[in-house]
Coordinates of N, CA and C in Angstrom, one line a residue:
X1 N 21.8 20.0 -16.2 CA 21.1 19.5 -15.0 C 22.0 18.9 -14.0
X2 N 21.9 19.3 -12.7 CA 23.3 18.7 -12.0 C 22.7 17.0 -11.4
X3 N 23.5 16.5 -11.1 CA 23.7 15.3 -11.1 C 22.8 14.8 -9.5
X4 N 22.1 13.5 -9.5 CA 21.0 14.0 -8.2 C 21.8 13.1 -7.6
X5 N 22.2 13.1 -6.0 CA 23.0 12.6 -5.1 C 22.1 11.0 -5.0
X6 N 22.6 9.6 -4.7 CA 22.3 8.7 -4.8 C 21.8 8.3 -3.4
X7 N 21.5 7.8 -2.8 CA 20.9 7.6 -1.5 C 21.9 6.5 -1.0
X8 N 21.8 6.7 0.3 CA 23.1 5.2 1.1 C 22.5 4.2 0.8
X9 N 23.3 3.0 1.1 CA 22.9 1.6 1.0 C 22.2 1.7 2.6
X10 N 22.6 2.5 3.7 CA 21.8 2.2 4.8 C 19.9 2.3 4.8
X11 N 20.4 3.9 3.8 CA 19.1 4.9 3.9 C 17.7 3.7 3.2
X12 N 18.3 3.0 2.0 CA 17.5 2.4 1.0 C 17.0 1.1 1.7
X13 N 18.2 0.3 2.7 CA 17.9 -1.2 3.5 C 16.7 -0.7 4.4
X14 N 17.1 0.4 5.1 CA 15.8 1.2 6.2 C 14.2 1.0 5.3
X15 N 14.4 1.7 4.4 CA 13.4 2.0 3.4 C 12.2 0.6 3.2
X16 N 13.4 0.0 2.7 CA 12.7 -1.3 2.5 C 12.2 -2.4 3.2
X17 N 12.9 -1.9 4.5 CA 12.7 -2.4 5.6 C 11.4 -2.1 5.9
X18 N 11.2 -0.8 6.1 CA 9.5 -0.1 6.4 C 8.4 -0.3 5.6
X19 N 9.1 -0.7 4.3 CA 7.5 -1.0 3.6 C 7.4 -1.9 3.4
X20 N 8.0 -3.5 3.7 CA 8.3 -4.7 3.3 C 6.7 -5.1 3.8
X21 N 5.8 -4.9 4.9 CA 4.7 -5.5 5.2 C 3.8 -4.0 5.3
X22 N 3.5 -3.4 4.3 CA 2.8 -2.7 4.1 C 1.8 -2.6 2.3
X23 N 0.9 -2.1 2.2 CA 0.4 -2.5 1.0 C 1.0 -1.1 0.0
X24 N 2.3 -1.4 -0.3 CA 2.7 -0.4 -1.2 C 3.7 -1.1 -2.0
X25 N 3.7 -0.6 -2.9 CA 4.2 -1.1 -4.5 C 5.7 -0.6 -4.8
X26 N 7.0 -0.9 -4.8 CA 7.8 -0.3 -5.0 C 8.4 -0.2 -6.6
X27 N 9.0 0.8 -6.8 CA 9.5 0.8 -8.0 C 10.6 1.9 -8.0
X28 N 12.0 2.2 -8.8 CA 12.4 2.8 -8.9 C 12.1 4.1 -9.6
X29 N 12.6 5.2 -9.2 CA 12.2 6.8 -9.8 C 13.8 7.2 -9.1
X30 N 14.4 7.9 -10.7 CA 15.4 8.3 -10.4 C 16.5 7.8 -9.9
X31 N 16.8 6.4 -9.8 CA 17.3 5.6 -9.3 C 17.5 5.4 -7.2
X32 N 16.5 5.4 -7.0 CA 15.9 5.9 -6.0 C 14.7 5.1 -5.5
X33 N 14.8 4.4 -4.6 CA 13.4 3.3 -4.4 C 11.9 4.6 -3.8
X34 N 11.1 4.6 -4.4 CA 9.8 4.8 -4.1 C 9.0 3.6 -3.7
X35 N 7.9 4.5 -3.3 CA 6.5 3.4 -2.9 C 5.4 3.8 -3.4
X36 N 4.1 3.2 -4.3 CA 3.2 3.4 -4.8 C 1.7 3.0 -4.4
X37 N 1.0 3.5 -3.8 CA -0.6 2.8 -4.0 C -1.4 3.5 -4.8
X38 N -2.1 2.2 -5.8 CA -3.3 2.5 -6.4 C -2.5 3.6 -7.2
X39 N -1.3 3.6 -8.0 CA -0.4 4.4 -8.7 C 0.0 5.2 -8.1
X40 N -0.3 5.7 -7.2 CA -0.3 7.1 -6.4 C 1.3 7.3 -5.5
X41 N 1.8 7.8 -5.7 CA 3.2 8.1 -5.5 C 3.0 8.6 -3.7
X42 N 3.4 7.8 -3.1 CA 3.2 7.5 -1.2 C 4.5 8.1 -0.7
X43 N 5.2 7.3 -1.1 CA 6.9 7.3 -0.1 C 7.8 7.2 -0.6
X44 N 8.8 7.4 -0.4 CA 10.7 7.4 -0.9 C 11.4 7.5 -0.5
X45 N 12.8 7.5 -1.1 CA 14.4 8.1 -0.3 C 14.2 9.3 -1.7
X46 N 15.4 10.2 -1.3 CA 15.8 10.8 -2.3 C 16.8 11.4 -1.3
X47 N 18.0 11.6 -2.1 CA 19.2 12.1 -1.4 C 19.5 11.2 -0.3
X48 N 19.7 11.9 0.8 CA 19.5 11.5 2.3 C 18.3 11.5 3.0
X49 N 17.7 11.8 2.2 CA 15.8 11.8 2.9 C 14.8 11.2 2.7
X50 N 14.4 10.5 3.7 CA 13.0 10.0 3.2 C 11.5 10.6 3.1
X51 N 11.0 10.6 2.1 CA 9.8 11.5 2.1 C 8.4 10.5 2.2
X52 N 7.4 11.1 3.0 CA 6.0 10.3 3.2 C 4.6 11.7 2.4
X53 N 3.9 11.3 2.0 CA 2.6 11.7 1.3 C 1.6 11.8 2.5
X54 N 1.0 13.2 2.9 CA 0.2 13.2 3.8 C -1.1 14.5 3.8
X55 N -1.9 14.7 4.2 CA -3.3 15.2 4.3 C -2.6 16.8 5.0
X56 N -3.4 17.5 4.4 CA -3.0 18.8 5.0 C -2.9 19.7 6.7
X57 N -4.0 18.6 7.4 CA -3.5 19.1 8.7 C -2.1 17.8 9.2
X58 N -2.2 16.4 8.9 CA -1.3 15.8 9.2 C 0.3 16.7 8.7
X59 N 0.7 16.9 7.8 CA 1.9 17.7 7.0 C 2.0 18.8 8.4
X60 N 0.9 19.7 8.5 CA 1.2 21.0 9.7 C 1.4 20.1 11.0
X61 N 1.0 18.8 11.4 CA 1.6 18.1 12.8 C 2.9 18.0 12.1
X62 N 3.2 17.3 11.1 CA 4.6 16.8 10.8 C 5.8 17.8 11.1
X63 N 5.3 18.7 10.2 CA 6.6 19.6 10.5 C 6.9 20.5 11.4
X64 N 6.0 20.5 12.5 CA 6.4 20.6 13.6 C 7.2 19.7 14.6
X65 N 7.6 18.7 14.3 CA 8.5 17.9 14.5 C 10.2 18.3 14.5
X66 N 11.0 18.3 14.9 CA 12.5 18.6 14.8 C 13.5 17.4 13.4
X67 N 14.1 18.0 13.0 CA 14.5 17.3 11.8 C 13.5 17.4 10.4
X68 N 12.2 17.8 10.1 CA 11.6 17.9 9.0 C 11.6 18.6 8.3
X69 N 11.0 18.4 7.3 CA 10.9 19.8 6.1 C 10.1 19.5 5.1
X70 N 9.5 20.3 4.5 CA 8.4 20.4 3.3 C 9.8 19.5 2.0
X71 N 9.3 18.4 1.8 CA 10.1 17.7 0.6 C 10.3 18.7 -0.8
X72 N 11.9 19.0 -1.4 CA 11.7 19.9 -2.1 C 13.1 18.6 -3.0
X73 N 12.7 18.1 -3.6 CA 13.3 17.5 -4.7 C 15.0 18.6 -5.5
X74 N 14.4 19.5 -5.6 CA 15.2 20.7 -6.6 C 14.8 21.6 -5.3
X75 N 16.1 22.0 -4.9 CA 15.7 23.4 -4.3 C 15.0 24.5 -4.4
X76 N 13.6 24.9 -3.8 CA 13.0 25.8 -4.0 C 11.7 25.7 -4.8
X77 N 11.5 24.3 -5.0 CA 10.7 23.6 -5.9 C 9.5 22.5 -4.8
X78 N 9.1 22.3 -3.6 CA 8.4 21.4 -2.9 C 7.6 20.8 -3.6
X79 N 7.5 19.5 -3.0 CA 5.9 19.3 -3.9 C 4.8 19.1 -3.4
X80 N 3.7 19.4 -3.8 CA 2.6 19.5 -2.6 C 2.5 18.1 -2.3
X81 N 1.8 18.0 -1.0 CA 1.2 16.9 -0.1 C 2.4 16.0 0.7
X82 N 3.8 16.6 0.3 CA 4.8 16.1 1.1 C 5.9 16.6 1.7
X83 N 6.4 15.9 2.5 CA 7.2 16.2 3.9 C 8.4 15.1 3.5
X84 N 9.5 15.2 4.5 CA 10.8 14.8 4.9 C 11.4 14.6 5.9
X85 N 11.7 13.7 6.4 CA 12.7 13.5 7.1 C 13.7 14.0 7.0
X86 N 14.5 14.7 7.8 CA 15.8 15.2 7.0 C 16.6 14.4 7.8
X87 N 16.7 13.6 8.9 CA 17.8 12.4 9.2 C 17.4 11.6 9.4
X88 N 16.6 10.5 8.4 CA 16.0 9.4 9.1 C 16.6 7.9 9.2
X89 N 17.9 8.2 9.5 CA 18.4 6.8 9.7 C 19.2 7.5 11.2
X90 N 18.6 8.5 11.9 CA 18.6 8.9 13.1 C 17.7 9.3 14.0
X91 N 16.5 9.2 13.1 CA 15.1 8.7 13.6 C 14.8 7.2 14.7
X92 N 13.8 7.8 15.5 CA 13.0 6.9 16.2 C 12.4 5.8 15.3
X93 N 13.0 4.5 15.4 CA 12.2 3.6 14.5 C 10.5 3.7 14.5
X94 N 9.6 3.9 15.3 CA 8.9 4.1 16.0 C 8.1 5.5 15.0
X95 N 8.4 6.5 15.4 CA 8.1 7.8 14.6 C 8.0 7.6 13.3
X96 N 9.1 6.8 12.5 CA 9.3 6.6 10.9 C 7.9 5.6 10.9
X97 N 7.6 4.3 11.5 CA 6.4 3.5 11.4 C 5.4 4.8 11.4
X98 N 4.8 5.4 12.3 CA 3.8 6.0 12.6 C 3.6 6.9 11.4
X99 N 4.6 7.9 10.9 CA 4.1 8.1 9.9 C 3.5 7.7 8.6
X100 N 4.6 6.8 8.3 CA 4.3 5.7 7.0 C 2.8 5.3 7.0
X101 N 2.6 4.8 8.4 CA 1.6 4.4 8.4 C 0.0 5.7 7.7
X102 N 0.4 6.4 8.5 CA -0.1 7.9 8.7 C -0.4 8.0 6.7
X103 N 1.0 8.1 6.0 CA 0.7 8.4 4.8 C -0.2 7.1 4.1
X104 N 0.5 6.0 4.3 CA 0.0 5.1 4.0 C -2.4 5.1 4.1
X105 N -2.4 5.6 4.8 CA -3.5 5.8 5.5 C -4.5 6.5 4.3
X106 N -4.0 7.8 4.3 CA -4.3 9.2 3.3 C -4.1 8.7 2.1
X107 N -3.0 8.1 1.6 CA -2.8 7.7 -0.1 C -4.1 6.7 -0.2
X108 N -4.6 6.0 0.4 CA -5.6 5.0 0.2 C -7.1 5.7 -0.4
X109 N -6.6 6.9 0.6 CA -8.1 7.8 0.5 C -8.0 8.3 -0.9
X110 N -7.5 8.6 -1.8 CA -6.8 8.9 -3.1 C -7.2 8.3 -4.3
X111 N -8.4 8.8 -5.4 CA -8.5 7.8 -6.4 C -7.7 7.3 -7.2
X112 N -7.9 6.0 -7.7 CA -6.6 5.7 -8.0 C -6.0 6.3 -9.6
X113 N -4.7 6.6 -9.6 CA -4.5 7.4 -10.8 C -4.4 6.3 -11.9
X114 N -4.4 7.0 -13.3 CA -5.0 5.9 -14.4 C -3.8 6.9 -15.6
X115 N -3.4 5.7 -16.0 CA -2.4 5.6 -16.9 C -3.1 6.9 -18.0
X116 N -1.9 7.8 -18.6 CA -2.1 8.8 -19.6 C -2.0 7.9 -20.9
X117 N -2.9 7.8 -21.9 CA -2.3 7.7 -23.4 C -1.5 8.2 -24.1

């Protein structure tokens, strides 16, 4: 399994920056800061990219946007319900809120997931 690229110290300060007054839960995945509501897996870095969790006509506004992409962890592998930034420490501070918000929004709508035995 090849080795997964670590994220910048810029990309992760941004990150944290964005969710610091927002109702999301952070925890590490993959050594990699995520964000969680109601367990529900919302937001992240991975690599150089930040990814947000969003509703299916929101995702078709999103990636019409310049710089995005359907979030694919493993190449060729996406995961449903998410998108990417592909430069977001070149992003509109502005646009990165609006989404977050955006995901943030949709994950709420989301029962909350319950621990497997």
């Amino acid at each position: 399994m090849p080795k997964m690229e670590k994220p910048s110290a810029d990309l992760v300060a941004l990150y944290e920056e964005l969710i610091a007054n927002r109702p999301i839960d952070s925890r590490m995945m993959f050594g990699s800061p995520c964000g969680f509501i109601n367990a529900n897996m919302q937001s992240g870095v991975h690599a150089q990219t930040m990814f947000v969790r969003l509703g299916e006509d929101d995702r078709a506004k999103f990636l019409r946007q310049p710089n995005t992409s359907l979030f694919e962890p493993m190449p060729g592998r996406p995961m449903k319900d998410y998108v990417a930034f592909v430069e977001p420490l070149e992003e509109d501070l502005a646009n990165l809120e609006k989404w977050l918000d955006t995901s943030v929004s949709y994950t709420l709508t989301l029962p909350p997931k319950v621990k497997k035995k």
